[in-house]
Each structure stands twice: as C-alpha cells, then as structure tokens.
C-alpha cells in the first residue's frame, strides 16, 4: 500500500509543517540533532482519518524550509507491544545518538478499543536522525491509559513523565533512569485537582526562567463550559510551580489555557540551540471531519513558538524569531473609519499582518464610542472568518463563518484595547498573537480558496486603523 499524497493544495500549508498526505496529530520527538531541527508527528499515511499511528517526520536546518523525511517508526508485527500503533512520545540527544521514546499500543481484542488496550513505553534509537532501531519496552505494558512519555535530564539524571489514569483521576507519573534503557518508578509527580479530569495527555515538564512548567491536556468525564475557555473537545493548558527531585510538583498558579483557538492541542516543547525553549502544537480536529479530507490530508503543526515566563508566571508563546524570514517587506495601510464605514485591503495570499486599532484617533480614548473593529476575511467573494477587536469585552474574537469546513462558532482571547495584533495567515490556517505573546489563538480556515481580501469595519464609533501586510516570500 502506498502512502497518500494530497490531491489539492488549496488549503495545504505553505509555511507550516504537515505530512504530504494522510492524517497527522500530535507533534512527537521534537529535537535538534546533527545540525537540524526534527519534527516527528503522529501520522496515518494511508488515510486522512485517524488510524494505526506511525511517526511521520520532517526536518529543517533553519525552522523555515522543511524537508520531508521517510516515516520514522511503524507499527510492529501482530502480537507485539506496538502492533496497533506507535503513539506519542519524545526524543533526547545523548552522546551522538537520538533516543526516541513512544507509547506502543495494542488492542486487547486485536481490532479496536472496545475491550481496552495495552500501553507500553518503548525506545528506539538512531545515529542519523532518519533510520531507527527499536529496543522494545522500557516500562512494562499496562491494561490502562498510560502514555505520551516525555524525557528530560536534570542534575545528571534522566526523568520521564507519563500521562495516566489512576483510580479514576488524572495523574502525571514520574520515572527515573541512569542510562535511558532501565527505568524505575518514582511515584506521581502531579494529580489534577479537578475530580472531573480522569486522565491527562501529552504532559510536558520543563524548567524555564527559574520555575518548572507543566503543560498537559486534561481529559474530562463531562464536557466543561467555562466561559471562553475549555470550548473544545480537547484543550491544552499549563501550571507553573516548584519541584525538587524525590518530591511532587507544587503548583503556584491555577491551570491556564495555552491557546484559545478552535484547533490547538498536544503541545510539546524542546531545548533548542542558544538555550531556547521552542514548542509546536497540533492544529487539527477529532470531533468532526475537516474539509481538507476531501483533498486526502488532515492536520498540520502550528508555527514554532519560543517560550518564556513572565514575573507573573504567565507563559509567553511568541513565534520563533526565525519565522520573520519567511515574509517580505511590509506594505502599510492606514485608514480612519467612521461608524459603519469600511475599507478593503488589496488581495494577498499567505501573509503576516500586524493590525493596530488607534482608539485615540480621531477622538481620545475616553470619549471614543467605537465598540468593535472587525476584519472580514474574504475568499471567492464569501467571508470565511471574522477577526473582531472588541473594545468593550477587551477581547479578540475569531468567528468562523457558517459553512467553514474547519468548524463553526467563535473563540476568544483577552486583549488590551489599542494593542497591536499579529496575524499569520497560511492557506488554511489563522494564528493570532497579542503584542506581548501572552495570548494566542489558532484555528483552521477551510472556506473558499485562493487569495484573501480583508474588509475592515468600524462598529458604533470612529477609529483609526494601521495595518502592515508582509506577504510570504516566493521562490
């Protein structure tokens, strides 16, 4: 059977990591090895729907141009610990070797999860970053949810976190090793305080700017409706705190959403050159089929984001500085709009926009009656999405138009009125970043195709608007 190749590029990303065809979800094994960045990912190469998981692979010398690599890991022989899937995991580099840790999945009935599954933490190694040798189990199989090993070093020792269900509660379990091959239980690092959370996925635990950060996806028994947050079937967030070996992690913050968009999950970070912490998330959807399946592909990774921690213990997730090199010089557009008035930008394809509403112009902020500035994103003469600067709610809303093949409804993130907003528009995705990168919102956009036009509207009062458009470089 040959892996799928996409049949249409109308929404296929120009500057995001994606498989050439088929399905992808979680980023896995992120690392810098042998002079290149490596992004592995959950991949079903034979269908645009979720299925037996492989590790797909792309690599880059600069985070800008990504090279398709051969599939790194595939399910094992029937009856083996990874016979029914190479599930999520991580990678570390040690003494010139790339160590990839993953969860091997095996269905109890050999077909599906109706009768449960065995999950095993497993190891494969590579000396060239492309071809891997499997070494089997490093943590014995369990007939329960226990997966997504994330390995890191601290004070000369190796540690592995695993997301698990223990007695009906969501735990992050900890293991330790001296040699990366032999692992020993070290107890529970963290228990989600919410009894509605029965399992956590994709835990990522790392030291950053003097504190320990734990990123994870809480899985709940009953869907939570919590204002603007936790609106998706799968949500990801973080807590910040303190930790010492041989002790539990002590949170010093509440759980906080990492990204507010329709399509962002399974974040994984890694140590990059120059002592940087970079991360990718998955932009995709389990709940309903995305329109891109019509083109034989589904899912992409987010832009790489550089992480830092504020004094208030808020995680900043800015686009990696290298990303600026993808785009050309700015084309600047200024407009002063009265209530209900619109202006339209010249059409463009993929681009990075910086939009700044000027609430001091034409009248001072304290007397300004502008309630919203709305950017209508239009393709094929039909709005596909709307970006709303809401001065009353002090939030940015992203509304997917009815009939958008990526979903519907809106998502919303905090915003300080008057601050600039960074907008990254790929063929089929939208990523929004506040000026200080403390808030991000990432969603797919599958309605219409080809160049976009942006119509800017002022609601209920006058406003000045400055827009910088940096088109994607070609060739």
Tab-separated table of C-alpha atoms in Angstrom:
chain	number	residue	atom	x	y	z
A	1	UNK	CA	0.000	0.000	0.000
A	2	UNK	CA	1.358	3.411	-0.976
A	3	UNK	CA	1.097	6.407	1.395
A	4	UNK	CA	-1.459	9.012	0.373
A	5	UNK	CA	-0.450	12.213	-1.358
A	6	UNK	CA	-2.676	15.253	-1.199
A	7	UNK	CA	-4.813	15.850	-4.269
A	8	UNK	CA	-5.255	19.608	-3.925
A	9	UNK	CA	-3.130	22.427	-2.472
A	10	UNK	CA	-5.986	24.900	-1.922
A	11	UNK	CA	-5.668	24.732	1.905
A	12	UNK	CA	-2.408	22.834	2.239
A	13	UNK	CA	0.051	24.917	4.309
A	14	UNK	CA	2.838	26.871	2.656
A	15	UNK	CA	4.808	27.631	5.833
A	16	UNK	CA	3.651	25.078	8.409
A	17	UNK	CA	4.820	21.505	8.944
A	18	UNK	CA	2.400	18.928	7.521
A	19	UNK	CA	2.537	15.450	6.060
A	20	UNK	CA	2.433	15.152	2.253
A	21	UNK	CA	-0.889	13.346	2.634
A	22	UNK	CA	-2.927	11.364	5.139
A	23	UNK	CA	-3.680	12.217	8.735
A	24	UNK	CA	-1.459	13.818	11.396
A	25	UNK	CA	-1.944	14.796	15.003
A	26	UNK	CA	0.432	15.272	17.970
A	27	UNK	CA	3.970	16.603	17.458
A	28	UNK	CA	6.434	13.998	18.751
A	29	UNK	CA	10.166	13.691	19.303
A	30	UNK	CA	10.965	17.371	18.788
A	31	UNK	CA	14.700	17.957	18.972
A	32	UNK	CA	17.800	19.497	17.422
A	33	UNK	CA	20.126	16.747	16.227
A	34	UNK	CA	23.089	16.638	13.852
A	35	UNK	CA	22.636	20.256	12.761
A	36	UNK	CA	18.898	20.031	12.006
A	37	UNK	CA	15.586	20.544	13.750
A	38	UNK	CA	13.478	17.389	13.732
A	39	UNK	CA	9.698	17.348	13.974
A	40	UNK	CA	8.119	13.910	14.233
A	41	UNK	CA	4.354	13.590	14.468
A	42	UNK	CA	1.502	11.140	14.829
A	43	UNK	CA	0.693	10.018	11.309
A	44	UNK	CA	-1.655	7.692	9.448
A	45	UNK	CA	-0.113	7.673	5.971
A	46	UNK	CA	-2.876	5.623	4.321
A	47	UNK	CA	-5.955	7.673	5.187
A	48	UNK	CA	-6.930	11.276	6.005
A	49	UNK	CA	-8.704	9.882	9.078
A	50	UNK	CA	-7.152	8.687	12.339
A	51	UNK	CA	-5.918	5.104	12.133
A	52	UNK	CA	-2.901	2.944	13.024
A	53	UNK	CA	-0.371	5.509	14.138
A	54	UNK	CA	3.117	5.869	12.674
A	55	UNK	CA	5.722	8.552	13.348
A	56	UNK	CA	5.930	10.881	10.364
A	57	UNK	CA	8.998	13.067	10.086
A	58	UNK	CA	10.163	16.411	8.718
A	59	UNK	CA	13.468	18.201	9.322
A	60	UNK	CA	14.859	21.685	8.843
A	61	UNK	CA	18.165	23.499	9.155
A	62	UNK	CA	16.534	26.840	9.981
A	63	UNK	CA	12.846	26.359	11.013
A	64	UNK	CA	11.864	27.895	7.651
A	65	UNK	CA	12.351	25.266	4.953
A	66	UNK	CA	11.172	21.797	5.975
A	67	UNK	CA	12.265	18.616	4.233
A	68	UNK	CA	10.029	15.572	4.023
A	69	UNK	CA	11.762	12.571	5.603
A	70	UNK	CA	10.853	8.861	5.454
A	71	UNK	CA	8.382	7.531	8.001
A	72	UNK	CA	10.461	7.033	11.125
A	73	UNK	CA	8.502	4.374	13.020
A	74	UNK	CA	5.710	1.999	12.004
A	75	UNK	CA	3.568	-0.489	13.964
A	76	UNK	CA	5.219	-3.813	14.773
A	77	UNK	CA	4.277	-7.374	13.982
A	78	UNK	CA	0.918	-8.779	15.215
A	79	UNK	CA	1.100	-9.503	18.931
A	80	UNK	CA	3.987	-7.089	19.585
A	81	UNK	CA	3.677	-4.285	22.118
A	82	UNK	CA	3.341	-1.701	19.329
A	83	UNK	CA	1.326	-3.825	16.898
A	84	UNK	CA	-1.622	-1.406	16.827
A	85	UNK	CA	0.151	1.917	16.871
A	86	UNK	CA	3.254	3.981	17.520
A	87	UNK	CA	1.642	6.528	19.811
A	88	UNK	CA	3.016	9.845	21.066
A	89	UNK	CA	6.346	10.405	22.743
A	90	UNK	CA	9.512	12.480	22.811
A	91	UNK	CA	13.213	12.413	21.973
A	92	UNK	CA	16.503	13.333	23.588
A	93	UNK	CA	20.026	13.533	22.199
A	94	UNK	CA	22.870	11.905	24.141
A	95	UNK	CA	26.426	11.029	23.071
A	96	UNK	CA	25.677	11.401	19.370
A	97	UNK	CA	22.558	9.219	19.439
A	98	UNK	CA	18.907	10.200	19.130
A	99	UNK	CA	16.738	8.351	21.665
A	100	UNK	CA	13.035	8.280	20.745
A	101	UNK	CA	10.552	7.234	23.419
A	102	UNK	CA	6.977	6.402	22.460
A	103	UNK	CA	3.884	4.552	23.641
A	104	UNK	CA	3.285	1.231	21.934
A	105	UNK	CA	-0.420	0.454	21.607
A	106	UNK	CA	-2.004	-2.994	21.368
A	107	UNK	CA	-5.756	-3.601	21.365
A	108	UNK	CA	-6.897	-6.308	23.773
A	109	UNK	CA	-9.217	-7.776	21.120
A	110	UNK	CA	-6.751	-7.133	18.302
A	111	UNK	CA	-9.188	-4.848	16.473
A	112	UNK	CA	-10.253	-1.764	18.424
A	113	UNK	CA	-10.535	-0.263	21.920
A	114	UNK	CA	-13.933	-1.753	22.845
A	115	UNK	CA	-12.261	-4.252	25.170
A	116	UNK	CA	-9.417	-1.994	26.261
A	117	UNK	CA	-5.790	-1.642	25.285
A	118	UNK	CA	-2.300	-2.419	26.485
A	119	UNK	CA	0.025	0.595	26.543
A	120	UNK	CA	3.781	0.209	26.764
A	121	UNK	CA	6.537	2.824	26.939
A	122	UNK	CA	9.134	1.902	24.333
A	123	UNK	CA	12.503	3.026	22.971
A	124	UNK	CA	14.041	3.358	19.509
A	125	UNK	CA	17.422	4.888	18.659
A	126	UNK	CA	19.031	6.491	15.627
A	127	UNK	CA	22.518	7.644	14.748
A	128	UNK	CA	21.470	9.623	11.660
A	129	UNK	CA	18.083	11.018	12.770
A	130	UNK	CA	16.265	9.175	9.963
A	131	UNK	CA	16.618	5.407	10.412
A	132	UNK	CA	15.665	3.868	13.758
A	133	UNK	CA	16.334	0.644	15.624
A	134	UNK	CA	13.630	-0.498	18.058
A	135	UNK	CA	14.730	-1.692	21.511
A	136	UNK	CA	11.355	-2.760	22.903
A	137	UNK	CA	9.742	-1.889	26.225
A	138	UNK	CA	11.432	0.269	28.831
A	139	UNK	CA	8.307	0.458	31.024
A	140	UNK	CA	6.165	-2.713	31.108
A	141	UNK	CA	2.735	-2.779	29.442
A	142	UNK	CA	-0.379	-1.884	31.427
A	143	UNK	CA	-4.016	-2.542	30.593
A	144	UNK	CA	-4.924	1.095	31.195
A	145	UNK	CA	-4.429	4.634	29.896
A	146	UNK	CA	-0.750	5.437	30.424
A	147	UNK	CA	1.026	7.152	27.558
A	148	UNK	CA	2.970	10.014	25.969
A	149	UNK	CA	6.418	9.657	27.608
A	150	UNK	CA	8.340	12.932	27.807
A	151	UNK	CA	12.007	12.503	28.733
A	152	UNK	CA	14.324	15.196	30.123
A	153	UNK	CA	17.531	15.457	32.130
A	154	UNK	CA	18.078	17.275	35.408
A	155	UNK	CA	21.160	17.330	37.629
A	156	UNK	CA	22.766	14.448	35.781
A	157	UNK	CA	19.749	12.142	35.897
A	158	UNK	CA	17.098	11.209	33.326
A	159	UNK	CA	13.408	11.607	34.050
A	160	UNK	CA	10.291	10.505	32.172
A	161	UNK	CA	6.769	11.856	32.675
A	162	UNK	CA	3.738	9.822	31.556
A	163	UNK	CA	0.099	10.902	31.451
A	164	UNK	CA	-2.143	8.322	33.131
A	165	UNK	CA	-5.430	7.429	34.737
A	166	UNK	CA	-5.007	6.150	38.290
A	167	UNK	CA	-8.105	5.234	40.274
A	168	UNK	CA	-10.241	7.431	38.073
A	169	UNK	CA	-8.067	10.547	38.419
A	170	UNK	CA	-5.690	12.284	36.019
A	171	UNK	CA	-2.045	11.808	37.055
A	172	UNK	CA	1.380	12.650	35.711
A	173	UNK	CA	3.603	9.727	36.667
A	174	UNK	CA	7.375	10.039	37.037
A	175	UNK	CA	10.127	7.550	36.207
A	176	UNK	CA	13.911	7.858	36.510
A	177	UNK	CA	16.921	6.333	34.762
A	178	UNK	CA	20.704	6.436	34.798
A	179	UNK	CA	21.224	5.143	31.255
A	180	UNK	CA	17.985	5.755	29.231
A	181	UNK	CA	17.401	1.980	28.955
A	182	UNK	CA	16.467	0.974	32.511
A	183	UNK	CA	13.650	2.927	34.116
A	184	UNK	CA	12.249	2.896	37.649
A	185	UNK	CA	9.014	4.215	39.121
A	186	UNK	CA	9.321	7.426	41.137
A	187	UNK	CA	5.672	7.980	42.048
A	188	UNK	CA	3.127	10.544	40.987
A	189	UNK	CA	4.503	13.956	40.049
A	190	UNK	CA	1.112	15.675	39.846
A	191	UNK	CA	-2.603	14.956	40.252
A	192	UNK	CA	-5.067	17.273	38.549
A	193	UNK	CA	-7.119	18.785	41.405
A	194	UNK	CA	-10.349	18.581	39.381
A	195	UNK	CA	-12.086	15.211	40.041
A	196	UNK	CA	-13.793	15.589	36.641
A	197	UNK	CA	-10.379	15.076	34.995
A	198	UNK	CA	-9.912	11.307	34.705
A	199	UNK	CA	-6.778	11.341	32.524
A	200	UNK	CA	-4.114	13.760	31.314
A	201	UNK	CA	-2.483	13.587	27.898
A	202	UNK	CA	0.831	14.799	26.498
A	203	UNK	CA	2.434	16.043	29.733
A	204	UNK	CA	5.483	18.242	29.139
A	205	UNK	CA	7.554	19.209	32.180
A	206	UNK	CA	10.490	21.611	31.922
A	207	UNK	CA	12.488	24.268	33.782
A	208	UNK	CA	12.104	27.790	32.429
A	209	UNK	CA	13.230	31.151	33.825
A	210	UNK	CA	13.576	29.887	37.383
A	211	UNK	CA	10.361	27.835	37.611
A	212	UNK	CA	9.001	24.479	36.490
A	213	UNK	CA	6.250	24.473	33.871
A	214	UNK	CA	3.824	21.595	33.361
A	215	UNK	CA	1.827	21.597	30.108
A	216	UNK	CA	-0.877	18.969	29.646
A	217	UNK	CA	-4.265	18.194	28.161
A	218	UNK	CA	-6.959	17.382	30.772
A	219	UNK	CA	-9.438	14.716	29.664
A	220	UNK	CA	-12.805	15.082	31.383
A	221	UNK	CA	-15.796	12.833	32.083
A	222	UNK	CA	-18.295	15.610	31.466
A	223	UNK	CA	-17.638	18.457	28.982
A	224	UNK	CA	-16.841	21.706	30.775
A	225	UNK	CA	-18.350	25.025	29.769
A	226	UNK	CA	-16.200	27.660	31.405
A	227	UNK	CA	-16.864	31.000	29.743
A	228	UNK	CA	-14.473	31.499	26.850
A	229	UNK	CA	-12.113	28.697	27.891
A	230	UNK	CA	-12.251	24.905	27.516
A	231	UNK	CA	-14.563	25.140	24.496
A	232	UNK	CA	-13.061	22.274	22.539
A	233	UNK	CA	-13.260	18.527	22.809
A	234	UNK	CA	-9.535	18.587	23.591
A	235	UNK	CA	-7.930	21.528	25.400
A	236	UNK	CA	-4.357	22.204	26.496
A	237	UNK	CA	-3.030	24.432	29.251
A	238	UNK	CA	-0.329	24.805	31.865
A	239	UNK	CA	0.512	25.341	35.516
A	240	UNK	CA	3.724	26.853	36.897
A	241	UNK	CA	5.397	25.964	40.166
A	242	UNK	CA	8.313	24.425	42.034
A	243	UNK	CA	9.833	20.959	42.043
A	244	UNK	CA	12.719	19.113	43.592
A	245	UNK	CA	13.663	15.515	42.739
A	246	UNK	CA	12.035	12.911	45.008
A	247	UNK	CA	9.090	15.219	45.630
A	248	UNK	CA	5.819	16.177	43.985
A	249	UNK	CA	5.475	19.217	41.759
A	250	UNK	CA	3.966	22.117	43.742
A	251	UNK	CA	1.802	24.383	41.551
A	252	UNK	CA	1.943	28.106	42.227
A	253	UNK	CA	-0.676	29.046	39.625
A	254	UNK	CA	-4.054	27.769	38.537
A	255	UNK	CA	-4.437	25.868	35.275
A	256	UNK	CA	-4.365	28.365	32.405
A	257	UNK	CA	-5.299	27.807	28.775
A	258	UNK	CA	-2.265	27.763	26.474
A	259	UNK	CA	-4.124	28.695	23.292
A	260	UNK	CA	-7.713	29.912	22.855
A	261	UNK	CA	-8.374	28.688	19.302
A	262	UNK	CA	-10.615	26.067	17.739
A	263	UNK	CA	-7.698	23.836	16.718
A	264	UNK	CA	-4.703	23.635	19.043
A	265	UNK	CA	-3.667	20.642	21.147
A	266	UNK	CA	-0.894	18.270	22.252
A	267	UNK	CA	1.790	20.928	22.715
A	268	UNK	CA	5.350	19.664	23.030
A	269	UNK	CA	8.455	21.749	23.762
A	270	UNK	CA	12.151	21.038	23.387
A	271	UNK	CA	15.537	22.549	24.182
A	272	UNK	CA	16.814	24.396	21.104
A	273	UNK	CA	20.243	25.897	20.425
A	274	UNK	CA	21.225	29.077	22.276
A	275	UNK	CA	19.405	27.918	25.411
A	276	UNK	CA	15.966	28.465	23.909
A	277	UNK	CA	12.742	26.583	24.625
A	278	UNK	CA	10.678	26.057	21.467
A	279	UNK	CA	7.282	24.376	21.127
A	280	UNK	CA	4.835	23.159	18.496
A	281	UNK	CA	1.155	22.296	18.824
A	282	UNK	CA	-1.187	20.265	16.647
A	283	UNK	CA	-3.785	22.107	14.582
A	284	UNK	CA	-6.464	19.552	13.823
A	285	UNK	CA	-9.740	18.065	14.943
A	286	UNK	CA	-11.019	14.758	16.309
A	287	UNK	CA	-14.674	15.705	16.736
A	288	UNK	CA	-15.708	16.017	13.090
A	289	UNK	CA	-14.122	15.518	9.664
A	290	UNK	CA	-12.284	18.543	8.323
A	291	UNK	CA	-12.944	19.627	4.738
A	292	UNK	CA	-9.284	19.004	3.867
A	293	UNK	CA	-10.015	15.270	3.988
A	294	UNK	CA	-11.586	15.780	0.564
A	295	UNK	CA	-8.033	16.544	-0.582
A	296	UNK	CA	-6.565	13.414	1.111
A	297	UNK	CA	-4.904	15.134	4.060
A	298	UNK	CA	-5.849	16.318	7.562
A	299	UNK	CA	-3.911	18.238	10.200
A	300	UNK	CA	-0.789	20.387	10.467
A	301	UNK	CA	1.556	21.659	13.157
A	302	UNK	CA	1.421	25.204	14.483
A	303	UNK	CA	4.178	27.722	13.966
A	304	UNK	CA	7.172	27.041	16.217
A	305	UNK	CA	6.824	29.193	19.318
A	306	UNK	CA	9.556	30.435	21.627
A	307	UNK	CA	8.562	30.175	25.292
A	308	UNK	CA	9.446	32.488	28.146
A	309	UNK	CA	7.992	33.115	31.593
A	310	UNK	CA	6.964	36.485	32.981
A	311	UNK	CA	7.401	37.633	36.571
A	312	UNK	CA	3.677	36.991	36.980
A	313	UNK	CA	4.297	33.341	35.954
A	314	UNK	CA	2.488	33.763	32.664
A	315	UNK	CA	3.827	31.835	29.715
A	316	UNK	CA	4.734	33.934	26.663
A	317	UNK	CA	4.470	31.993	23.385
A	318	UNK	CA	5.889	34.168	20.599
A	319	UNK	CA	6.535	32.971	17.047
A	320	UNK	CA	10.163	31.858	16.816
A	321	UNK	CA	12.218	34.848	15.564
A	322	UNK	CA	13.317	32.871	12.510
A	323	UNK	CA	9.734	32.977	11.189
A	324	UNK	CA	10.138	36.651	10.242
A	325	UNK	CA	12.500	35.468	7.490
A	326	UNK	CA	9.583	33.880	5.636
A	327	UNK	CA	7.999	37.224	4.807
A	328	UNK	CA	8.820	40.194	2.624
A	329	UNK	CA	8.810	43.941	3.351
A	330	UNK	CA	5.745	45.494	4.951
A	331	UNK	CA	3.052	47.118	2.852
A	332	UNK	CA	1.460	49.725	5.140
A	333	UNK	CA	-2.182	50.772	5.043
A	334	UNK	CA	-3.742	53.487	7.222
A	335	UNK	CA	-7.421	54.305	7.443
A	336	UNK	CA	-9.726	56.457	9.530
A	337	UNK	CA	-13.209	54.981	9.664
A	338	UNK	CA	-16.475	56.405	10.901
A	339	UNK	CA	-19.138	54.209	12.499
A	340	UNK	CA	-20.310	51.610	9.993
A	341	UNK	CA	-17.690	52.611	7.444
A	342	UNK	CA	-15.446	50.005	5.777
A	343	UNK	CA	-12.202	49.888	3.851
A	344	UNK	CA	-10.765	46.967	1.884
A	345	UNK	CA	-7.116	45.971	1.596
A	346	UNK	CA	-5.636	44.805	-1.722
A	347	UNK	CA	-5.862	40.991	-2.084
A	348	UNK	CA	-2.962	38.844	-0.916
A	349	UNK	CA	-2.164	35.174	-0.436
A	350	UNK	CA	-0.231	33.863	2.581
A	351	UNK	CA	0.945	36.728	4.803
A	352	UNK	CA	1.850	38.067	8.224
A	353	UNK	CA	-0.250	41.050	9.299
A	354	UNK	CA	0.197	43.464	12.162
A	355	UNK	CA	-3.025	45.327	12.931
A	356	UNK	CA	-3.195	48.235	15.360
A	357	UNK	CA	-6.502	49.961	16.128
A	358	UNK	CA	-5.835	53.592	17.067
A	359	UNK	CA	-8.523	54.460	19.591
A	360	UNK	CA	-7.026	57.931	20.095
A	361	UNK	CA	-7.838	58.849	16.520
A	362	UNK	CA	-9.976	60.613	15.552
A	363	UNK	CA	-11.149	61.181	19.172
A	364	UNK	CA	-9.462	60.462	22.526
A	365	UNK	CA	-9.919	57.041	24.122
A	366	UNK	CA	-12.044	58.280	26.999
A	367	UNK	CA	-14.677	59.632	24.617
A	368	UNK	CA	-14.309	57.075	21.822
A	369	UNK	CA	-17.525	55.234	21.025
A	370	UNK	CA	-16.019	52.558	18.793
A	371	UNK	CA	-17.125	49.195	20.175
A	372	UNK	CA	-15.542	46.855	17.672
A	373	UNK	CA	-13.113	46.817	14.783
A	374	UNK	CA	-13.897	43.832	12.541
A	375	UNK	CA	-11.631	42.274	9.931
A	376	UNK	CA	-13.714	40.247	7.477
A	377	UNK	CA	-11.515	37.633	5.757
A	378	UNK	CA	-12.963	37.036	2.290
A	379	UNK	CA	-12.208	34.419	-0.371
A	380	UNK	CA	-14.222	33.773	-3.520
A	381	UNK	CA	-16.341	36.815	-2.540
A	382	UNK	CA	-17.537	34.988	0.597
A	383	UNK	CA	-16.413	35.751	4.184
A	384	UNK	CA	-14.659	32.714	5.643
A	385	UNK	CA	-13.851	34.172	9.052
A	386	UNK	CA	-14.055	37.387	11.054
A	387	UNK	CA	-11.445	38.770	13.483
A	388	UNK	CA	-13.150	41.054	15.986
A	389	UNK	CA	-11.318	43.599	18.166
A	390	UNK	CA	-13.888	44.048	20.956
A	391	UNK	CA	-13.128	47.201	22.960
A	392	UNK	CA	-15.956	46.558	25.445
A	393	UNK	CA	-15.169	42.945	26.282
A	394	UNK	CA	-11.426	43.680	25.918
A	395	UNK	CA	-11.030	40.545	23.860
A	396	UNK	CA	-10.189	39.355	20.365
A	397	UNK	CA	-12.787	37.036	18.826
A	398	UNK	CA	-12.203	34.758	15.844
A	399	UNK	CA	-15.508	33.791	14.243
A	400	UNK	CA	-15.578	31.012	11.652
A	401	UNK	CA	-18.290	31.709	9.097
A	402	UNK	CA	-21.175	29.319	8.634
A	403	UNK	CA	-20.201	26.537	6.269
A	404	UNK	CA	-16.493	26.780	7.057
A	405	UNK	CA	-15.111	23.281	6.581
A	406	UNK	CA	-12.963	23.703	9.686
A	407	UNK	CA	-15.935	24.108	12.023
A	408	UNK	CA	-18.091	26.963	13.221
A	409	UNK	CA	-18.701	29.292	16.110
A	410	UNK	CA	-16.154	31.593	17.668
A	411	UNK	CA	-13.247	31.535	20.086
A	412	UNK	CA	-11.982	34.466	22.098
A	413	UNK	CA	-8.828	35.584	23.921
A	414	UNK	CA	-8.021	38.524	26.240
A	415	UNK	CA	-6.756	41.718	24.622
A	416	UNK	CA	-5.768	45.192	25.810
A	417	UNK	CA	-7.674	47.749	23.691
A	418	UNK	CA	-5.333	49.612	21.376
A	419	UNK	CA	-2.611	46.946	21.384
A	420	UNK	CA	-1.367	45.500	18.112
A	421	UNK	CA	-2.299	42.013	16.983
A	422	UNK	CA	-0.040	39.701	14.970
A	423	UNK	CA	-1.939	37.606	12.404
A	424	UNK	CA	-0.345	34.725	10.461
A	425	UNK	CA	-2.455	33.605	7.512
A	426	UNK	CA	-1.498	30.417	5.736
A	427	UNK	CA	-3.669	28.872	3.025
A	428	UNK	CA	-5.859	27.073	5.561
A	429	UNK	CA	-4.993	28.458	8.985
A	430	UNK	CA	-5.097	31.568	11.163
A	431	UNK	CA	-2.815	32.172	14.157
A	432	UNK	CA	-3.262	35.257	16.321
A	433	UNK	CA	-0.710	36.638	18.808
A	434	UNK	CA	-1.185	39.544	21.206
A	435	UNK	CA	1.571	42.146	21.280
A	436	UNK	CA	3.332	40.550	24.273
A	437	UNK	CA	2.528	36.972	23.135
A	438	UNK	CA	0.838	36.122	26.436
A	439	UNK	CA	-2.289	35.139	24.494
A	440	UNK	CA	-2.561	33.140	21.280
A	441	UNK	CA	-5.472	31.821	19.249
A	442	UNK	CA	-5.032	29.217	16.500
A	443	UNK	CA	-7.698	27.903	14.139
A	444	UNK	CA	-8.065	26.315	10.734
A	445	UNK	CA	-9.963	28.072	7.925
A	446	UNK	CA	-11.387	25.969	5.081
A	447	UNK	CA	-13.875	28.093	3.161
A	448	UNK	CA	-13.124	29.386	-0.321
A	449	UNK	CA	-9.666	29.227	-1.801
A	450	UNK	CA	-7.027	31.412	-3.391
A	451	UNK	CA	-6.133	34.988	-2.380
A	452	UNK	CA	-7.830	36.662	0.555
A	453	UNK	CA	-9.142	40.190	0.761
A	454	UNK	CA	-9.635	41.863	4.131
A	455	UNK	CA	-12.507	44.266	4.669
A	456	UNK	CA	-12.124	46.378	7.808
A	457	UNK	CA	-15.235	47.720	9.521
A	458	UNK	CA	-15.735	50.075	12.453
A	459	UNK	CA	-18.736	49.366	14.690
A	460	UNK	CA	-20.633	52.068	16.644
A	461	UNK	CA	-17.939	54.733	16.517
A	462	UNK	CA	-14.922	56.175	14.690
A	463	UNK	CA	-11.479	54.595	14.769
A	464	UNK	CA	-8.075	54.784	13.146
A	465	UNK	CA	-6.508	51.543	11.901
A	466	UNK	CA	-2.923	50.800	10.888
A	467	UNK	CA	-2.234	47.546	9.019
A	468	UNK	CA	1.142	46.200	7.965
A	469	UNK	CA	0.974	43.331	5.477
A	470	UNK	CA	4.097	41.235	4.871
A	471	UNK	CA	3.449	38.763	2.049
A	472	UNK	CA	5.071	35.346	2.085
A	473	UNK	CA	8.275	35.321	0.031
A	474	UNK	CA	8.105	33.266	-3.154
A	475	UNK	CA	10.857	31.190	-4.688
